Coordinates of C-alpha atoms in Angstrom, one line a residue:
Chain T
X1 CA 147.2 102.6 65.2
X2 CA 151.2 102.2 65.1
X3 CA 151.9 104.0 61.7
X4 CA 153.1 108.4 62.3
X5 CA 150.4 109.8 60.8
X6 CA 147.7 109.0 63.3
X7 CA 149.5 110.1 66.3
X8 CA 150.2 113.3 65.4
X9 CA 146.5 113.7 64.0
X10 CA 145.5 112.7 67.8
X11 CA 147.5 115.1 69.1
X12 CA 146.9 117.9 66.8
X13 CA 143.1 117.3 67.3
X14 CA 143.2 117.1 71.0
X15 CA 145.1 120.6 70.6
X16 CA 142.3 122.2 68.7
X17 CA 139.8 121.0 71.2
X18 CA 141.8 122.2 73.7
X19 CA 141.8 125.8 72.0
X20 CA 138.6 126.0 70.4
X21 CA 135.9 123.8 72.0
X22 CA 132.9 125.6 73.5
X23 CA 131.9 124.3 76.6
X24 CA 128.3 124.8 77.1
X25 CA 127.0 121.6 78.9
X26 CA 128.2 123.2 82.8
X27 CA 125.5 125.7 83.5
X28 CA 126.3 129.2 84.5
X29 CA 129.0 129.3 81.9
X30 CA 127.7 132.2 78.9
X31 CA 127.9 131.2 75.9
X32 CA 131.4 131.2 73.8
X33 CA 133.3 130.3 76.3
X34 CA 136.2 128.0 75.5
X35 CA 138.8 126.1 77.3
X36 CA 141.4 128.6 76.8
X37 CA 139.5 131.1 79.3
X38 CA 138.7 128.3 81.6
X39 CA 142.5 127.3 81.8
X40 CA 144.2 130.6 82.1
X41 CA 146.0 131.3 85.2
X42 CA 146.0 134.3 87.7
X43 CA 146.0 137.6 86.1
X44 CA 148.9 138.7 88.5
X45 CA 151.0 135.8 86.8
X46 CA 150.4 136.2 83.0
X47 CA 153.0 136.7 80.8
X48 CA 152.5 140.1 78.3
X49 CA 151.4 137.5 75.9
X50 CA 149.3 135.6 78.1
X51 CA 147.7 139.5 79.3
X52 CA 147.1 139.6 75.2
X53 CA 145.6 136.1 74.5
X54 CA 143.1 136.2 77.7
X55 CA 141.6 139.8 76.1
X56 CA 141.5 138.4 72.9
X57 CA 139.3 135.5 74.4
X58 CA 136.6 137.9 76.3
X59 CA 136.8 140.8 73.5
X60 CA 135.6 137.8 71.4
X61 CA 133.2 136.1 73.4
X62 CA 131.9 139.4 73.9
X63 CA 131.1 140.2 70.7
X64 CA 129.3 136.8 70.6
X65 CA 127.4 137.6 73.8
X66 CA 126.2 140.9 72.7
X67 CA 126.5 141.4 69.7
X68 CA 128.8 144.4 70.0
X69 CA 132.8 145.6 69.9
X70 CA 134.1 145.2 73.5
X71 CA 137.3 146.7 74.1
X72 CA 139.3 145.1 77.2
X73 CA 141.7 147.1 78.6
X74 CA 144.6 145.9 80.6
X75 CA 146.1 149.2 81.7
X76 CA 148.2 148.8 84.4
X77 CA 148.2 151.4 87.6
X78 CA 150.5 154.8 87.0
X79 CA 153.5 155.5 89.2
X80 CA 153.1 157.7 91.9
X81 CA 149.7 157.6 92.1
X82 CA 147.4 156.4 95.0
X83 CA 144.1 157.0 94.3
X84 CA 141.9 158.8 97.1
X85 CA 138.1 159.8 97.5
X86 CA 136.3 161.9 99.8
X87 CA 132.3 162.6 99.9
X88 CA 130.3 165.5 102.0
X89 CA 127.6 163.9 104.2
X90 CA 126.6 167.4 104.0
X91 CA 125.8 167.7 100.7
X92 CA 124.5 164.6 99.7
X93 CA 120.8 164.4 99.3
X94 CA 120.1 160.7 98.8
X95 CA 119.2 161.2 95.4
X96 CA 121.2 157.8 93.8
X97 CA 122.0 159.4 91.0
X98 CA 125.3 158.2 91.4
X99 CA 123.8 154.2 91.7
X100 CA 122.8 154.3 88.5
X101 CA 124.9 156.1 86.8
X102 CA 127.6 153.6 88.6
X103 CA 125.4 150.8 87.7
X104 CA 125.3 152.4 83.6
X105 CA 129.2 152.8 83.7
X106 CA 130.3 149.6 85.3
X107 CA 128.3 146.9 83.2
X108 CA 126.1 145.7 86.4
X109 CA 123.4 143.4 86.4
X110 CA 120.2 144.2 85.8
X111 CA 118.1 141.0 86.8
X112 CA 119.3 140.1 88.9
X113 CA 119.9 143.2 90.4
X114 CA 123.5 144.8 91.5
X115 CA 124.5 147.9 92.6
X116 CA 127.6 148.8 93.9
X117 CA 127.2 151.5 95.5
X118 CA 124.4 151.9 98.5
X119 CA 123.1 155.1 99.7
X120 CA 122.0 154.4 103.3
X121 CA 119.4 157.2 105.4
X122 CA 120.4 158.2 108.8
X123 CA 118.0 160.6 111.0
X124 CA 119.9 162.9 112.0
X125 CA 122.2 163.0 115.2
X126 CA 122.3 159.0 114.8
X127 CA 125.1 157.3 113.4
X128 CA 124.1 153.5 113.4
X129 CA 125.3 151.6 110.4
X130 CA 123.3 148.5 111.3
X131 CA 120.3 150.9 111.9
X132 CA 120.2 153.0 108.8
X133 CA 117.4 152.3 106.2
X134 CA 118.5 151.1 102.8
X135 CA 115.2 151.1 101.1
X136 CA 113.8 154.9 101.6
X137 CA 111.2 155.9 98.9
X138 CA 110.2 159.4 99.9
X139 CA 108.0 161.1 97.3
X140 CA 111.1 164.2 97.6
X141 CA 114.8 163.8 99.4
X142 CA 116.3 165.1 101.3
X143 CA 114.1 164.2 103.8
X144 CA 113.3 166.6 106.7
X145 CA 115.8 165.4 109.8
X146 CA 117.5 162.9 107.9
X147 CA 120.9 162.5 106.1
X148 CA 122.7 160.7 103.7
X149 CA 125.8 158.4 103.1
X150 CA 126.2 156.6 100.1
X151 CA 129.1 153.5 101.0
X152 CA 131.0 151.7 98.2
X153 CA 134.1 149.5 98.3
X154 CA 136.4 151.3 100.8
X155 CA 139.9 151.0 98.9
X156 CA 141.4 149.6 102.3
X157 CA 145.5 150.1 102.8
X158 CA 144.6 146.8 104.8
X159 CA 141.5 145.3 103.1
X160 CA 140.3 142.0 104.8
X161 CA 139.1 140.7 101.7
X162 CA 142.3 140.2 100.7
X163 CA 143.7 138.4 103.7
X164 CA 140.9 135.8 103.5
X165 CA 140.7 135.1 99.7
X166 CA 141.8 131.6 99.4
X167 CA 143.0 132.0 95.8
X168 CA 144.2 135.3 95.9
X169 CA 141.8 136.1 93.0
X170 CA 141.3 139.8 95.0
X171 CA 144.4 142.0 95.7
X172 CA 145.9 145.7 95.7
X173 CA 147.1 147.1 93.4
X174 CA 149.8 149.7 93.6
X175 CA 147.8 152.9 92.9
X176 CA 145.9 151.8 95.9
X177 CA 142.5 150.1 94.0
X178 CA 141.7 146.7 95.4
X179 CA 140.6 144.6 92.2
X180 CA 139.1 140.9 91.6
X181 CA 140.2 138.5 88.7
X182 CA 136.7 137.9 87.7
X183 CA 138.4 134.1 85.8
X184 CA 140.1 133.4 88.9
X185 CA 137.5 133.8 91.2
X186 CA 136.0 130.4 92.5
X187 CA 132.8 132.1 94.2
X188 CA 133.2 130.9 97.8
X189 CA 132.6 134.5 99.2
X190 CA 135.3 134.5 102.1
X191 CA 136.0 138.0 101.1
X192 CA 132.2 138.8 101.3
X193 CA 131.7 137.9 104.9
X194 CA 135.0 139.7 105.5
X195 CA 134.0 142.8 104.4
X196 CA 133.1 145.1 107.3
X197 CA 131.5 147.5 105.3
X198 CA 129.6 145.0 102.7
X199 CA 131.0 146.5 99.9
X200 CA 131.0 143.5 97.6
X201 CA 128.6 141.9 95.7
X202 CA 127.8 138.0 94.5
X203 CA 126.6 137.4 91.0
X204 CA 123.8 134.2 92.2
X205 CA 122.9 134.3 88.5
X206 CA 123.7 134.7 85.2
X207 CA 124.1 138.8 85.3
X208 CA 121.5 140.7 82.6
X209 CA 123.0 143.3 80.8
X210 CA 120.5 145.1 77.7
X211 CA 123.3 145.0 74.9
X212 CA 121.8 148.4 74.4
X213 CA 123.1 149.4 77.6
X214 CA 126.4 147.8 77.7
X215 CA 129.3 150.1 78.5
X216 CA 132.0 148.8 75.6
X217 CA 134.9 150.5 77.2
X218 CA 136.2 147.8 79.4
X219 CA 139.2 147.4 81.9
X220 CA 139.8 143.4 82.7
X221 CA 139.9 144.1 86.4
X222 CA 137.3 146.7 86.2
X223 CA 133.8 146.5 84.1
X224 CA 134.0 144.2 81.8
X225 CA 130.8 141.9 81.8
X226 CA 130.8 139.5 84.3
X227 CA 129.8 135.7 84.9
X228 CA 127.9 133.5 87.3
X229 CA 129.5 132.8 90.5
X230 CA 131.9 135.6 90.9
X231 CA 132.3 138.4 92.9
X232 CA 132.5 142.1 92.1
X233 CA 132.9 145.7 93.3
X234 CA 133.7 149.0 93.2
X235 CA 137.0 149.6 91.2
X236 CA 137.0 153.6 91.5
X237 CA 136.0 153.5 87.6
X238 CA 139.9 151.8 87.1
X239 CA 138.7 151.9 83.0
X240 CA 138.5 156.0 83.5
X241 CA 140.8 156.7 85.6
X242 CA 143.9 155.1 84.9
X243 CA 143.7 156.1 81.3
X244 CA 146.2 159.4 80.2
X245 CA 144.5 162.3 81.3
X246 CA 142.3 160.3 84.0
X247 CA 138.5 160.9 84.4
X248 CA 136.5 161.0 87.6
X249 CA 134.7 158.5 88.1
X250 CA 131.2 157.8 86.8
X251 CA 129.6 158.6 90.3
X252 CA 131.4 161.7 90.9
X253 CA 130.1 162.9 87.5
X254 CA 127.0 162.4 88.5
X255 CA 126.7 163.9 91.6
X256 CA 123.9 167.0 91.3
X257 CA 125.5 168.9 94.2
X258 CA 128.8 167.9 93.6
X259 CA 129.4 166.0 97.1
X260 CA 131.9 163.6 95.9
X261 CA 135.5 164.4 95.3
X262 CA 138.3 162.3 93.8
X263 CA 142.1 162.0 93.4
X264 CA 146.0 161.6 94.0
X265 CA 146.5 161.0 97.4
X266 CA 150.1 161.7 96.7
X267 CA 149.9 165.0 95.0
X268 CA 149.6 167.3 97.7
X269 CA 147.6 170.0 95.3
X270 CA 145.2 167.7 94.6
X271 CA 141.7 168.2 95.5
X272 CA 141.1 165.3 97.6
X273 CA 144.6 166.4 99.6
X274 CA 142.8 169.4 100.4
X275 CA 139.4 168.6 101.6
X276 CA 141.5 165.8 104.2
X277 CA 143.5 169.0 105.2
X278 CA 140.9 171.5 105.6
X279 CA 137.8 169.8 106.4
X280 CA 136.7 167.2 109.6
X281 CA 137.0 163.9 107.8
X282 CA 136.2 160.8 108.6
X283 CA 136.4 157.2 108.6
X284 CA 134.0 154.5 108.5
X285 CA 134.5 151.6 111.3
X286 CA 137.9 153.4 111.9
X287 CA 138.6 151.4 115.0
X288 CA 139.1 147.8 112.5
X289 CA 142.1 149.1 111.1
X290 CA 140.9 148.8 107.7
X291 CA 142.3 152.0 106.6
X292 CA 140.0 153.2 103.9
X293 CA 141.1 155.3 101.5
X294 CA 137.5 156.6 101.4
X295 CA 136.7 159.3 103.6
X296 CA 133.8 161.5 104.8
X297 CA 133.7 165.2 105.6
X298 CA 130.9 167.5 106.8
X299 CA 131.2 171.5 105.7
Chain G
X1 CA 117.6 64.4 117.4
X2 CA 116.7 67.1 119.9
X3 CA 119.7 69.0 118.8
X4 CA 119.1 69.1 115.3
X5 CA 115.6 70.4 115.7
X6 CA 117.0 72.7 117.6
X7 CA 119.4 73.5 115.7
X8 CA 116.6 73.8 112.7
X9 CA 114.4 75.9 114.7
X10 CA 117.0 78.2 115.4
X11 CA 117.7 78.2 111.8
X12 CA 114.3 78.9 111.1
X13 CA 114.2 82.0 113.4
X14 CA 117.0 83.1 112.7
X15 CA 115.9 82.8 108.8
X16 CA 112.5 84.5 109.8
X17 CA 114.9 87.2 111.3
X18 CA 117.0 87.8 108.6
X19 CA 114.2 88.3 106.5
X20 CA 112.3 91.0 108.5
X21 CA 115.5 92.8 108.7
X22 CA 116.6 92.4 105.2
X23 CA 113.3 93.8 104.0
X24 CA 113.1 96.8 106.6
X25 CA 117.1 97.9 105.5
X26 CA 116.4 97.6 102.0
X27 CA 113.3 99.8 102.5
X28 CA 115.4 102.7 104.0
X29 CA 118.2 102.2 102.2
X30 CA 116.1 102.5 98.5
X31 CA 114.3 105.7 100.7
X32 CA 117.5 107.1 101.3
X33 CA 119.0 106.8 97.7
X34 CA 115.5 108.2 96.4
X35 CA 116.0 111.3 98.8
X36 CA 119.8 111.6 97.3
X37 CA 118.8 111.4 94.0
X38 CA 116.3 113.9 94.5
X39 CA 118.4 116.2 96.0
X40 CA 120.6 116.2 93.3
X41 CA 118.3 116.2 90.3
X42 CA 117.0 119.2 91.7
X43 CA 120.3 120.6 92.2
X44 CA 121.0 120.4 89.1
X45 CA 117.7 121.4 87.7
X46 CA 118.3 124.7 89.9
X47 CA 121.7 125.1 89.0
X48 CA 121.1 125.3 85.0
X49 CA 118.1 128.0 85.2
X50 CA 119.0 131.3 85.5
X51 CA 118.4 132.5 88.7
X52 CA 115.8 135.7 88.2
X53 CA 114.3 137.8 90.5
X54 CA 111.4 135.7 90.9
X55 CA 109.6 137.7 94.2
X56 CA 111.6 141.3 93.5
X57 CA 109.3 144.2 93.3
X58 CA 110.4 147.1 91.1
X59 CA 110.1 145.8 87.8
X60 CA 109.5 148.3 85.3
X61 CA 111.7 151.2 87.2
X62 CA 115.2 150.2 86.7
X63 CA 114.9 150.4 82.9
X64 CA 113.2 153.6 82.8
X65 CA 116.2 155.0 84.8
X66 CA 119.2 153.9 83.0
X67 CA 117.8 154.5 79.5
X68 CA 119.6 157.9 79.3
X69 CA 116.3 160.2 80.2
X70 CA 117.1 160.5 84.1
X71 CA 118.9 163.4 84.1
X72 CA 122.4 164.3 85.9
X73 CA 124.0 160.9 84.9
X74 CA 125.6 161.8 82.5
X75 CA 128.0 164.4 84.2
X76 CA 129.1 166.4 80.3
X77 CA 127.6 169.5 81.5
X78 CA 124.1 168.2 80.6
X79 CA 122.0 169.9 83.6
X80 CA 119.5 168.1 85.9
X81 CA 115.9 169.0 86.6
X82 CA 117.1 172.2 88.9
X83 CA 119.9 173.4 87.1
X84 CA 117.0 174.0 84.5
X85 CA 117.5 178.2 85.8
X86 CA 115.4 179.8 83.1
X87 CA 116.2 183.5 84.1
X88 CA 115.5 186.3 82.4
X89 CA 119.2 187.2 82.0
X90 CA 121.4 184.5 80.8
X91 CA 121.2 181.6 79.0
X92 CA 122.4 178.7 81.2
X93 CA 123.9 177.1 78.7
X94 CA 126.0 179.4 76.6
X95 CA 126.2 182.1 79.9
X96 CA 125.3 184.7 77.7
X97 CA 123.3 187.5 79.0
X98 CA 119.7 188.0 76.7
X99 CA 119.4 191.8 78.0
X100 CA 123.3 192.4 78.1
X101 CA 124.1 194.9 78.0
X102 CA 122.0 196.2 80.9
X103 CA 123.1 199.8 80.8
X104 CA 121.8 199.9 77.2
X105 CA 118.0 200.7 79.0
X106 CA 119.6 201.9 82.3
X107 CA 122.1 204.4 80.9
X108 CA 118.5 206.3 80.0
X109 CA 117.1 206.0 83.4
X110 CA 117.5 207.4 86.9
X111 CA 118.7 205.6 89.4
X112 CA 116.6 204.9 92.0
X113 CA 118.2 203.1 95.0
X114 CA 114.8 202.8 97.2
X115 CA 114.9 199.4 98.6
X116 CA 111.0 198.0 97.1
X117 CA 109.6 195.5 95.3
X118 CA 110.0 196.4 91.3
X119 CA 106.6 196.4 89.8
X120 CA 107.1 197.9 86.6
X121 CA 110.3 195.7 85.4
X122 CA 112.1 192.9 86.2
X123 CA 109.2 191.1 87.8
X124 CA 109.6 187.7 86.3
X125 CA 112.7 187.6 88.8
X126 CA 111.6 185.9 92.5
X127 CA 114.4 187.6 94.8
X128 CA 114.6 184.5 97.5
X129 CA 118.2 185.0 98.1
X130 CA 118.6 185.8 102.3
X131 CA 115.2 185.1 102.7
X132 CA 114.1 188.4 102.0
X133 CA 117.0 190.7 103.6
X134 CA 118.6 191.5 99.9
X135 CA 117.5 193.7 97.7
X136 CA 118.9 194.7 93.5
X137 CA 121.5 196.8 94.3
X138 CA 123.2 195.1 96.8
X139 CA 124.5 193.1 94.4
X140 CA 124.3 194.8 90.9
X141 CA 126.3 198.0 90.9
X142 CA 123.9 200.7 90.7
X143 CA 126.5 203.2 89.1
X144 CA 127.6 200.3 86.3
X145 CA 124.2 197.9 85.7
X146 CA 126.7 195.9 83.5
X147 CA 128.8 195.0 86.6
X148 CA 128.4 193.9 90.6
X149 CA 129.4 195.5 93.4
X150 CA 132.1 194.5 95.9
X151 CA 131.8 195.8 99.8
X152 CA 135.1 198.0 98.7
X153 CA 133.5 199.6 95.8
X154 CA 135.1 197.3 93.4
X155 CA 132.9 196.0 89.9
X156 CA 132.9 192.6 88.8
X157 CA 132.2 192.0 85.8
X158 CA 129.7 189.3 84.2
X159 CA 132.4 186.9 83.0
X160 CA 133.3 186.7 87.0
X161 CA 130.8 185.9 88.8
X162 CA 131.5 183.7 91.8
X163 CA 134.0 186.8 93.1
X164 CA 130.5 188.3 93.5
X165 CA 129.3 185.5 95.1
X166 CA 132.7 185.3 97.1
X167 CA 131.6 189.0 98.9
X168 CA 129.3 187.0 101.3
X169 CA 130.6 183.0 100.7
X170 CA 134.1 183.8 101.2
X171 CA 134.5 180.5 102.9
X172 CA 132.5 178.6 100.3
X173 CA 134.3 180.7 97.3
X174 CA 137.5 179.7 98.6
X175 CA 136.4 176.3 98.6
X176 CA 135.3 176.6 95.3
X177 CA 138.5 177.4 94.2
X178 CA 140.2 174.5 96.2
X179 CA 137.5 172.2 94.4
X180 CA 136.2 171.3 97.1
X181 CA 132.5 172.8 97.0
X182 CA 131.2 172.7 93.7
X183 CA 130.8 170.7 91.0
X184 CA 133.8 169.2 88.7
X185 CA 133.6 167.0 85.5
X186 CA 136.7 165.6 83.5
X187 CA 140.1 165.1 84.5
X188 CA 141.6 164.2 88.3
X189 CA 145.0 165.6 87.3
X190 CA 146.0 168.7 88.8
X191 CA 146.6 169.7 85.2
X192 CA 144.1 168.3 83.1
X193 CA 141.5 169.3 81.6
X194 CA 138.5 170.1 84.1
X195 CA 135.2 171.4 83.7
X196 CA 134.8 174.0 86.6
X197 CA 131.0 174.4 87.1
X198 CA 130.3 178.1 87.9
X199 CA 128.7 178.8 91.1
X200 CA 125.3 180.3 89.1
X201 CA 125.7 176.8 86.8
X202 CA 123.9 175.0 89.7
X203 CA 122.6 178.2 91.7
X204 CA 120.1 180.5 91.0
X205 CA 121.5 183.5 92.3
X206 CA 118.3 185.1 92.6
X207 CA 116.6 182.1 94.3
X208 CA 120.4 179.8 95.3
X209 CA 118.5 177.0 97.7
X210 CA 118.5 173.8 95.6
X211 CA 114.9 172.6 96.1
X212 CA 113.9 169.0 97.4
X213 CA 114.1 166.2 94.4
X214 CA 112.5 163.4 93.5
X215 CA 114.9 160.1 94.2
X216 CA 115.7 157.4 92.1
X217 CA 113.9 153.9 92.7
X218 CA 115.7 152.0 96.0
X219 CA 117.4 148.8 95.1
X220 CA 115.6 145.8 95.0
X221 CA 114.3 144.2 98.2
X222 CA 116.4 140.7 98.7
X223 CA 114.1 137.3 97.5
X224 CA 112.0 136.2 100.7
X225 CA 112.6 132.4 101.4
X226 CA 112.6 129.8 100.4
X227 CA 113.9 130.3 97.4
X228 CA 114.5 127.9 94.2
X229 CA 118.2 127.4 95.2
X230 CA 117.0 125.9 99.0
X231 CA 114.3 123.3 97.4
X232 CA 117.0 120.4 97.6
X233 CA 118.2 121.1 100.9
X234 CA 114.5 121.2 101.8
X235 CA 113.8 118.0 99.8
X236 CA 116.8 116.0 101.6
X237 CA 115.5 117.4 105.0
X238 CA 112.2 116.0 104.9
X239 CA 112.7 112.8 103.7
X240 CA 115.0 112.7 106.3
X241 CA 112.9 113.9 108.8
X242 CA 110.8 111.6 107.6
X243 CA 111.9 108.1 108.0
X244 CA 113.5 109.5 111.3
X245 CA 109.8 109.8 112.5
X246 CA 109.2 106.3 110.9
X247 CA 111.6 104.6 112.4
X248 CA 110.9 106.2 115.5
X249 CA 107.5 104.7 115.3
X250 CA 108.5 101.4 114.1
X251 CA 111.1 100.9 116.6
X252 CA 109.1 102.6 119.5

């Protein structure tokens, strides 16, 4: 039609569709998605007000998903900071405590199952990665002649999974936490294969949360509740401890024998400072140049 | 004359040819575009379900474990399963002493500092610690029974007790105080607000070894193939493999 008035009808109603259509015929997608979250750019990239509108979008799709108040924080890493953490194979007793709990915390799936963090059995004097059994079920742990390392997303000063992501959906962020942009991700799992110490995991289906269950205190790069087709990890609980007066982390809480420690790197009275100084620590798969900023100690 | 009959018999073949051919192409090519549109239809039927654990065992456990009941998880000072200490003289959750203060029976009794085996009192306690080499009064001052006693004669008083446990653990004690033995909930900032778990928080000091545990369930074994996601690779593959071995036979 020639006359004004249509045109700018057409293009104030392709405008709203834009902004507010619902896209629910590509499977995978939850429900309540719209355009707006499908078309926003690299998290690294946002504007301030771009940061704002993108949490406005999940905190709301959220709420339609579950049923509950999600709050997404976007709480960006503190200066001087570089966060470190340290774990006694000594102590540990393979109980998993600290799975779950992880699992509780960080909004993972349910069914299909992910867990972040794995607890692998060694007998002792062995110290075979590709050996160690993942699935022990003793009726009591620990086990007679057997010990315990749980392994979680390393923190690498030099993490492969960033050199290989394609999109640079995965990077480091400057208190030392390596984080994925679940929106930016495109689920090709490059950084999965490059992972030497399979730390990340690959949501092959629509993630199960009980809404009953569902942590509501949410970082963007940490636990909020993820898609299909993305990949995820440990984030050293970046929703706990980058907030003022920074928790531990959800595993180290839940530690019984209290094997894992946690903290500034750069503070040199800090707890984790002291256990590198005055206990044998360790690396995993030192000689790959990684550097993790996770380390093992015996006492 | 010759040449046209020739010419029609060659036609005729080459008709007859064109037929055979036409019908045998046609044949694999509808085959093919079956097998494609197969593939894909159950591509797509596989990529709009939601991929559940189909063959996983451990149904029921996850949910029993993260419905708050498992204990430890929560790390707030709630205790697990062996932190449960029910001792005869303090409450492990407010630390108060039931039968503080001691001297209030002791202050009427001899003192008696005959390593035995009490029998009269005291016999709901199970002394384990050293495996049998300790006794009372090595570690409860026999002069004060409201304090310990240090190797140098010192006391140390209830509201202290890891220095008491620091006499033997001086290493461990030290550590302790470094944070790195022991339990800590709360803040990782050197000055924030932490939780320091007392040594008897997770020690019984009359029995200290923590005692084997019961684990939580191990993850989920991964899907055995094949899987829903591989049925239209598989389709595609067989009808493949399929009119190879046809036309293998055909052709010979």
């Amino acid at each position: 039609m020639p006359d004004g008035k249509s045109k700018i009808t057409r293009r104030r109603f392709l405008k709203k569709m834009a902004q507010s259509a619902a896209i629910i015929a590509i499977p995978g997608l939850p429900p309540g998605t719209t355009m707006g979250e499908i078309l926003q750019w690299n998290f690294k990239e946002m504007t301030p007000e771009e940061k704002r509108e993108a949490v406005e979008r999940l905190e709301r799709r959220y709420r339609e998903q579950f049923k509950k108040d999600v709050t997404v924080k976007t709480t960006p890493a503190r200066e001087d900071v570089l966060f470190g953490y340290a774990l006694n194979i000594k102590k540990c007793i393979g109980c998993r405590r600290c799975v779950y709990a992880c699992m509780k915390e960080n909004n993972q799936s349910r069914d299909p199952q992910i867990q972040w963090i794995r607890v692998l059995e060694f007998e002792d004097g062995t110290m075979n990665l590709e050996e160690s059994e993942h699935y022990y079920k003793p009726e009591e742990v620990p086990e007679k002649g057997h010990y315990y390392m749980p392994v979680q997303c390393q923190q690498c000063e030099n993490p492969p999974c960033v050199k290989v992501c394609p999109v640079q959906a995965t990077w480091k962020e400057p208190d030392g936490i390596i984080v994925v942009d679940y929106n930016w991700c495109i689920g090709c799992r490059f950084c999965i294969s490059a992972c030497p110490y399979w730390a990340r995991r690959f949501n092959w289906g629509v993630p199960h949360i009980p809404a009953d269950e569902l942590n509501t205190s949410t970082h963007y790069l940490g636990n909020r509740p993820r898609m299909k087709g993305v990949v995820e990890k440990c984030t050293f609980c970046i929703q706990r401890t980058r907030e003022k007066g920074g928790r531990y982390p959800a595993c180290l809480e839940a530690c019984p024998v209290g094997a894992r420690k946690f903290g500034n790197l750069l503070d040199p009275n800090s707890e984790i400072r002291k256990v590198i100084e005055k206990k044998r620590v360790f690396r995993l798969k030192e000689e790959l140049n990684t550097e993790p900023k996770f380390f093992y100690f015996m006492d | 004359m010759d040449s046209k009959r020739n010419s029609m018999i060659t036609d005729k073949t080459k008709k007859t040819k064109t037929a055979k051919t036409g019908t045998m192409e046609g044949f694999i090519f509808i085959l093919i575009l079956s097998s494609i549109v197969l593939s894909l239809v159950s591509g797509i039927v596989y990529a709009k379900s939601d991929l559940t654990s189909g063959s996983h065992g451990s149904d029921g456990d996850t949910e029993n474990i993260i419905d708050g009941k498992s204990s430890g998880t929560t790390g707030n000072g709630e205790t697990d399963r062996w932190f449960d200490r029910v001792d005869e003289w303090t409450d492990y959750r407010t630390e108060e002493p039931i039968y503080y203060p001691c001297s209030r029976c002791h202050d009427r009794m001899e003192t008696n500092t005959t390593v035995r085996t009490l029998k009269d009192a005291h016999i709901t306690v199970d002394l384990k610690h050293g495996g049998g080499i300790l006794w009372c009064l090595q570690c409860h001052n026999a002069d004060d029974r409201d304090t310990f006693i240090l190797y140098n004669g010192k006391a140390v008083g209830f509201d202290n007790p890891s220095r008491l446990c620091g006499k033997c653990h001086g290493q461990i004690y030290r550590d302790w105080k470094d944070g790195i033995h022991g339990k800590r909930t709360g803040s990782w900032e050197d000055d924030g607000e932490k939780n320091v778990f007392q040594c008897i928080k997770c020690h019984n000091p009359h029995d200290p070894a923590f005692k084997p545990i019961e684990p939580e369930a191990p993850p989920d074994e991964p899907a055995k193939s094949p899987t829903v996601g591989e049925l239209p690779i598989l389709v595609f593959l067989g009808i493949v493999i399929f009119l190879g071995l046809v036309l293998f036979a055909v052709r010979r």
